[in-house]
Short mmCIF file of C-alpha atoms in Angstrom, two decimals:
data_model
loop_
_atom_site.label_atom_id
_atom_site.label_comp_id
_atom_site.label_asym_id
_atom_site.label_seq_id
_atom_site.Cartn_x
_atom_site.Cartn_y
_atom_site.Cartn_z
CA MET A 1315 -71.50 -33.43 -62.71
CA THR A 1316 -69.30 -30.93 -64.05
CA THR A 1317 -68.04 -30.65 -67.95
CA ALA A 1318 -64.79 -32.12 -68.54
CA THR A 1319 -62.02 -29.88 -70.84
CA ALA A 1320 -60.33 -33.25 -71.57
CA ALA A 1321 -60.90 -36.61 -71.25
CA SER A 1322 -61.30 -38.17 -68.03
CA PRO A 1323 -59.12 -41.22 -67.34
CA VAL A 1324 -62.16 -42.30 -64.81
CA GLY A 1325 -64.71 -42.49 -67.80
CA SER A 1326 -62.16 -45.69 -69.40
CA LEU A 1327 -61.90 -47.18 -66.10
CA LEU A 1328 -65.44 -47.70 -64.92
CA ARG A 1329 -66.39 -48.71 -68.69
CA GLU A 1330 -64.20 -51.60 -68.08
CA TRP A 1331 -65.47 -52.17 -64.84
CA ARG A 1332 -68.95 -52.34 -66.40
CA GLN A 1333 -67.86 -54.46 -68.88
CA ARG A 1334 -66.14 -56.69 -66.39
CA ARG A 1335 -69.26 -57.22 -64.11
CA HIS A 1336 -71.55 -57.38 -67.83
CA PHE A 1337 -73.92 -54.52 -67.30
CA SER A 1338 -75.09 -52.59 -70.05
CA GLN A 1339 -75.21 -49.02 -69.58
CA LEU A 1340 -79.05 -48.64 -68.50
CA ASP A 1341 -78.55 -51.72 -66.30
CA LEU A 1342 -76.00 -49.87 -64.60
CA SER A 1343 -77.71 -46.53 -64.20
CA ILE A 1344 -80.71 -48.21 -63.17
CA GLU A 1345 -78.98 -50.10 -60.21
CA ALA A 1346 -77.07 -46.79 -59.19
CA GLY A 1347 -79.66 -44.32 -59.65
CA ILE A 1348 -78.23 -42.14 -62.32
CA SER A 1349 -79.79 -41.23 -65.40
CA SER A 1350 -78.11 -43.34 -68.29
CA ARG A 1351 -77.08 -40.05 -70.29
CA HIS A 1352 -74.83 -38.68 -67.30
CA LEU A 1353 -72.83 -42.35 -67.30
CA SER A 1354 -72.70 -42.44 -71.20
CA PHE A 1355 -71.50 -38.81 -70.38
CA VAL A 1356 -68.85 -40.09 -67.78
CA GLU A 1357 -67.60 -42.81 -69.81
CA THR A 1358 -67.01 -41.16 -72.81
CA GLY A 1359 -64.98 -38.14 -70.67
CA ARG A 1360 -68.01 -35.39 -71.50
CA SER A 1361 -68.31 -35.26 -68.09
CA ARG A 1362 -66.31 -35.91 -65.09
CA PRO A 1363 -68.44 -37.15 -62.03
CA SER A 1364 -68.44 -35.85 -58.39
CA ARG A 1365 -66.46 -38.11 -55.60
CA ALA A 1366 -70.02 -39.58 -54.55
CA MET A 1367 -70.84 -40.61 -58.02
CA VAL A 1368 -67.48 -42.44 -58.28
CA LEU A 1369 -68.04 -44.52 -55.18
CA GLN A 1370 -71.63 -45.13 -55.58
CA LEU A 1371 -71.00 -46.56 -59.18
CA ALA A 1372 -67.69 -48.37 -57.89
CA GLN A 1373 -69.94 -49.85 -55.33
CA THR A 1374 -72.85 -51.06 -57.43
CA LEU A 1375 -70.19 -52.73 -59.46
CA ASP A 1376 -68.47 -54.53 -56.40
CA VAL A 1377 -65.18 -52.89 -57.32
CA PRO A 1378 -62.62 -54.04 -54.79
CA LYS A 1379 -61.71 -51.26 -52.17
CA ARG A 1380 -57.54 -50.90 -53.69
CA GLU A 1381 -59.33 -50.56 -57.24
CA GLN A 1382 -61.83 -47.83 -56.04
CA ASN A 1383 -59.00 -45.87 -54.87
CA GLN A 1384 -57.78 -46.48 -58.35
CA LEU A 1385 -60.53 -44.84 -59.67
CA LEU A 1386 -61.12 -41.68 -57.14
CA ILE A 1387 -57.39 -40.79 -57.92
CA ALA A 1388 -58.22 -41.46 -61.99
CA ALA A 1389 -60.94 -38.83 -61.27
CA GLY A 1390 -58.64 -36.28 -59.71
CA PHE A 1391 -59.95 -37.19 -55.67
CA ALA A 1392 -57.85 -38.43 -52.81
CA PRO A 1393 -58.23 -42.68 -51.99
CA ALA A 1394 -61.12 -43.13 -49.59
CA PHE A 1395 -59.57 -46.26 -48.11
CA ALA A 1396 -56.14 -45.91 -46.01
CA GLU A 1397 -53.51 -48.76 -46.43
CA ARG A 1398 -51.42 -49.46 -43.16
CA PRO A 1399 -48.86 -52.60 -42.79
CA ILE A 1400 -50.58 -55.11 -40.47
CA GLY A 1401 -48.00 -54.49 -37.78
CA ASP A 1402 -49.56 -51.01 -37.29
CA PRO A 1403 -50.87 -50.10 -33.66
CA ASP A 1404 -54.12 -48.95 -35.16
CA LEU A 1405 -54.69 -52.57 -36.26
CA SER A 1406 -53.85 -53.98 -33.31
CA ALA A 1407 -57.61 -55.08 -32.72
CA ILE A 1408 -57.28 -56.86 -36.02
CA ARG A 1409 -54.51 -58.56 -34.95
CA ALA A 1410 -55.60 -59.84 -31.98
CA GLY A 1411 -58.81 -60.93 -33.33
CA LEU A 1412 -56.86 -63.23 -36.28
CA ASP A 1413 -54.62 -64.45 -33.40
CA ARG A 1414 -57.93 -65.46 -31.18
CA ILE A 1415 -58.96 -67.28 -34.29
CA LEU A 1416 -55.99 -69.07 -35.60
CA THR A 1417 -55.43 -70.19 -31.94
CA ALA A 1418 -59.31 -71.79 -32.15
CA TYR A 1419 -58.91 -73.64 -34.49
CA GLU A 1420 -55.32 -75.67 -33.65
CA PRO A 1421 -54.73 -78.50 -33.98
CA TYR A 1422 -56.23 -78.02 -37.56
CA PRO A 1423 -53.99 -76.04 -39.66
CA CYS A 1424 -55.51 -72.26 -40.55
CA LEU A 1425 -53.49 -69.59 -41.99
CA VAL A 1426 -54.00 -66.03 -42.70
CA VAL A 1427 -53.14 -64.49 -46.62
CA ASP A 1428 -53.64 -61.18 -48.10
CA ARG A 1429 -55.34 -60.57 -51.76
CA GLY A 1430 -52.54 -62.09 -53.27
CA TRP A 1431 -52.41 -65.13 -51.44
CA ASN A 1432 -48.94 -64.36 -49.40
CA MET A 1433 -49.24 -66.08 -46.13
CA VAL A 1434 -49.26 -63.25 -43.26
CA MET A 1435 -50.16 -65.25 -40.00
CA ALA A 1436 -50.41 -68.98 -39.29
CA ASN A 1437 -51.18 -70.99 -36.27
CA ALA A 1438 -49.07 -74.11 -34.97
CA GLY A 1439 -50.93 -76.68 -36.87
CA VAL A 1440 -49.90 -75.48 -40.01
CA ALA A 1441 -45.76 -76.07 -39.40
CA PRO A 1442 -46.12 -80.18 -39.64
CA ILE A 1443 -47.93 -79.42 -43.35
CA LEU A 1444 -45.01 -77.72 -44.27
CA ASP A 1445 -42.56 -80.30 -43.49
CA GLY A 1446 -40.34 -80.97 -46.09
CA VAL A 1447 -41.01 -77.82 -48.14
CA ALA A 1448 -38.14 -76.20 -50.17
CA PRO A 1449 -36.61 -73.49 -47.86
CA HIS A 1450 -36.92 -70.69 -50.90
CA LEU A 1451 -40.60 -71.78 -50.95
CA LEU A 1452 -40.59 -70.36 -47.49
CA GLU A 1453 -38.39 -67.51 -47.49
CA SER A 1454 -41.66 -65.10 -49.04
CA PRO A 1455 -44.02 -67.89 -48.60
CA ASN A 1456 -47.11 -67.63 -50.90
CA ALA A 1457 -50.20 -70.42 -50.11
CA LEU A 1458 -51.11 -71.32 -53.50
CA ARG A 1459 -47.38 -71.57 -54.55
CA ILE A 1460 -46.08 -73.52 -52.14
CA SER A 1461 -49.30 -75.49 -52.77
CA LEU A 1462 -48.94 -76.61 -56.18
CA HIS A 1463 -44.84 -75.97 -56.64
CA PRO A 1464 -43.11 -79.29 -57.38
CA GLU A 1465 -41.12 -78.42 -54.65
CA GLY A 1466 -43.81 -78.04 -52.24
CA LEU A 1467 -46.88 -79.88 -51.49
CA ALA A 1468 -47.91 -80.89 -55.12
CA PRO A 1469 -45.70 -84.46 -54.66
CA ARG A 1470 -47.45 -85.06 -51.47
CA ILE A 1471 -50.96 -84.14 -52.58
CA LEU A 1472 -52.72 -88.02 -53.60
CA ASN A 1473 -55.15 -85.98 -55.36
CA LEU A 1474 -52.85 -83.53 -57.07
CA ALA A 1475 -54.64 -83.04 -60.87
CA GLU A 1476 -58.19 -82.56 -59.32
CA TRP A 1477 -56.74 -80.03 -56.14
CA ARG A 1478 -54.98 -78.32 -59.22
CA PHE A 1479 -58.62 -78.06 -60.90
CA HIS A 1480 -59.79 -76.32 -58.13
CA VAL A 1481 -57.15 -74.12 -57.17
CA LEU A 1482 -56.84 -72.72 -60.32
CA GLY A 1483 -60.36 -72.43 -61.49
CA ARG A 1484 -60.76 -70.26 -58.01
CA LEU A 1485 -57.62 -68.19 -58.68
CA ALA A 1486 -58.52 -67.37 -62.37
CA ARG A 1487 -62.27 -66.31 -61.23
CA GLU A 1488 -60.53 -64.22 -58.70
CA ALA A 1489 -58.18 -62.57 -61.34
CA ALA A 1490 -61.12 -61.97 -63.65
CA ALA A 1491 -63.21 -60.60 -60.78
CA SER A 1492 -60.53 -58.32 -59.36
CA GLY A 1493 -59.02 -57.59 -62.15
CA SER A 1494 -55.42 -57.81 -60.66
CA GLU A 1495 -52.58 -58.18 -63.02
CA PRO A 1496 -50.48 -60.02 -59.98
CA LEU A 1497 -53.17 -62.28 -59.69
CA ARG A 1498 -53.45 -63.21 -63.58
CA ALA A 1499 -49.52 -63.36 -63.21
CA LEU A 1500 -49.55 -65.85 -60.30
CA HIS A 1501 -52.24 -68.05 -62.13
CA GLU A 1502 -50.15 -68.48 -65.26
CA GLU A 1503 -46.94 -69.22 -63.22
CA LEU A 1504 -48.84 -72.04 -61.39
CA LEU A 1505 -50.66 -73.16 -64.39
CA ALA A 1506 -47.42 -73.87 -66.01
CA TYR A 1507 -46.57 -76.28 -63.06
CA PRO A 1508 -46.98 -79.99 -63.74
CA GLY A 1509 -49.56 -82.20 -62.21
CA GLY A 1510 -52.38 -81.88 -64.84
CA MET A 1511 -56.05 -80.92 -63.71
CA GLN A 1512 -58.81 -83.08 -63.66
CA ALA A 1513 -62.51 -82.35 -62.44
CA GLY A 1514 -63.45 -84.40 -59.30
CA ALA A 1515 -65.77 -87.32 -59.81
CA ASP A 1516 -69.52 -86.57 -58.95
CA ASP A 1517 -69.32 -88.66 -56.04
CA GLY A 1518 -71.90 -86.96 -54.08
CA GLY A 1519 -69.08 -84.81 -52.07
CA VAL A 1520 -70.15 -81.54 -51.06
CA ALA A 1521 -66.52 -80.13 -50.98
CA VAL A 1522 -63.42 -80.43 -52.80
CA SER A 1523 -60.96 -81.96 -50.32
CA MET A 1524 -57.10 -82.02 -50.57
CA VAL A 1525 -55.84 -85.21 -49.59
CA LEU A 1526 -52.18 -85.56 -48.75
CA ASP A 1527 -49.63 -87.73 -47.82
CA SER A 1528 -48.01 -88.03 -44.30
CA PRO A 1529 -46.39 -90.64 -41.89
CA ALA A 1530 -49.78 -91.66 -40.21
CA GLY A 1531 -51.29 -92.00 -44.00
CA PRO A 1532 -53.59 -90.29 -46.08
CA MET A 1533 -54.91 -87.11 -44.27
CA SER A 1534 -57.74 -85.21 -46.37
CA PHE A 1535 -58.88 -82.01 -45.95
CA ILE A 1536 -61.44 -79.34 -46.95
CA SER A 1537 -60.80 -75.44 -46.64
CA THR A 1538 -63.00 -72.71 -45.67
CA VAL A 1539 -62.21 -68.97 -46.22
CA THR A 1540 -63.39 -65.91 -43.98
CA THR A 1541 -63.17 -62.48 -44.68
CA PHE A 1542 -63.92 -58.92 -43.06
CA GLY A 1543 -67.20 -57.92 -44.46
CA THR A 1544 -66.86 -54.31 -42.89
CA ALA A 1545 -63.24 -53.22 -42.88
CA LEU A 1546 -62.13 -49.63 -44.20
CA ASP A 1547 -58.50 -50.46 -44.15
CA LEU A 1548 -57.11 -52.28 -47.36
CA THR A 1549 -54.94 -54.25 -45.43
CA ALA A 1550 -57.33 -55.54 -43.20
CA ALA A 1551 -59.96 -55.78 -46.21
CA GLU A 1552 -57.73 -57.95 -48.03
CA LEU A 1553 -57.27 -60.58 -45.58
CA SER A 1554 -58.35 -63.87 -45.53
CA ILE A 1555 -58.44 -66.83 -43.07
CA GLU A 1556 -58.21 -70.31 -44.31
CA ALA A 1557 -58.79 -72.94 -42.33
CA PHE A 1558 -58.23 -76.81 -43.31
CA LEU A 1559 -60.54 -78.60 -41.54
CA PRO A 1560 -60.49 -82.81 -41.34
CA ALA A 1561 -62.47 -84.26 -44.03
CA ASP A 1562 -62.80 -87.72 -42.34
CA ASP A 1563 -62.86 -88.98 -39.08
CA ALA A 1564 -59.06 -90.40 -39.22
CA THR A 1565 -57.64 -87.33 -40.23
CA ALA A 1566 -59.16 -85.67 -37.04
CA LYS A 1567 -58.05 -87.97 -34.89
CA ALA A 1568 -53.85 -87.84 -36.69
CA LEU A 1569 -53.85 -84.43 -36.13
CA GLN A 1570 -55.51 -84.39 -32.62
CA SER A 1571 -53.01 -87.09 -31.35
#
């Protein structure tokens, strides 16, 4: 720790994350293994933390990697996590792994999205689901926007109010946990779409399903989300794989026919 000559912006950012995670200064100091006095000095700008301390506090607070970079920059250090486009040669192993996973899920729909729910990759099972979606929604496809937009899947989702309640609730939690302004803006946009919201009935189910109208009759899906737990690149760390699995035998047979 070194004495700061001026208030460091990292202190206020750390305080915001501590409050977002509902930690007291004492709780955080205990969890991070530092003194509460040092933490107080960091938050008020009286002391500037070392690079190691910034990362230690950020990891204790479960700060996303992108925001960990912001904390380091605010403290005057270089970012810890690089960011490369998905087409970068260094990410070839990630792309190959994603291709294998997407292919393995066929004929069930499976897609890869970034932190903002923008579609990065998709398997062959996704195309039939997107049939009839307005072309402008497919120019820069966002999975949640396509799901809830009146010109997207919304008119075909038979339990739209229930699905909106599930999707918007999850998005609100993600926006709050990450502090992401784009996610907050996306939540506000989707919230304004028609369709209402309704909590699912307590019918003993284990997951919220999306019931989609189709020429073969109603198809019911449950979704699973997979992330890279040990990625050190921002692009890879922020990717998620969402698979839509049949929730009943009729849907499974319709997809396999």
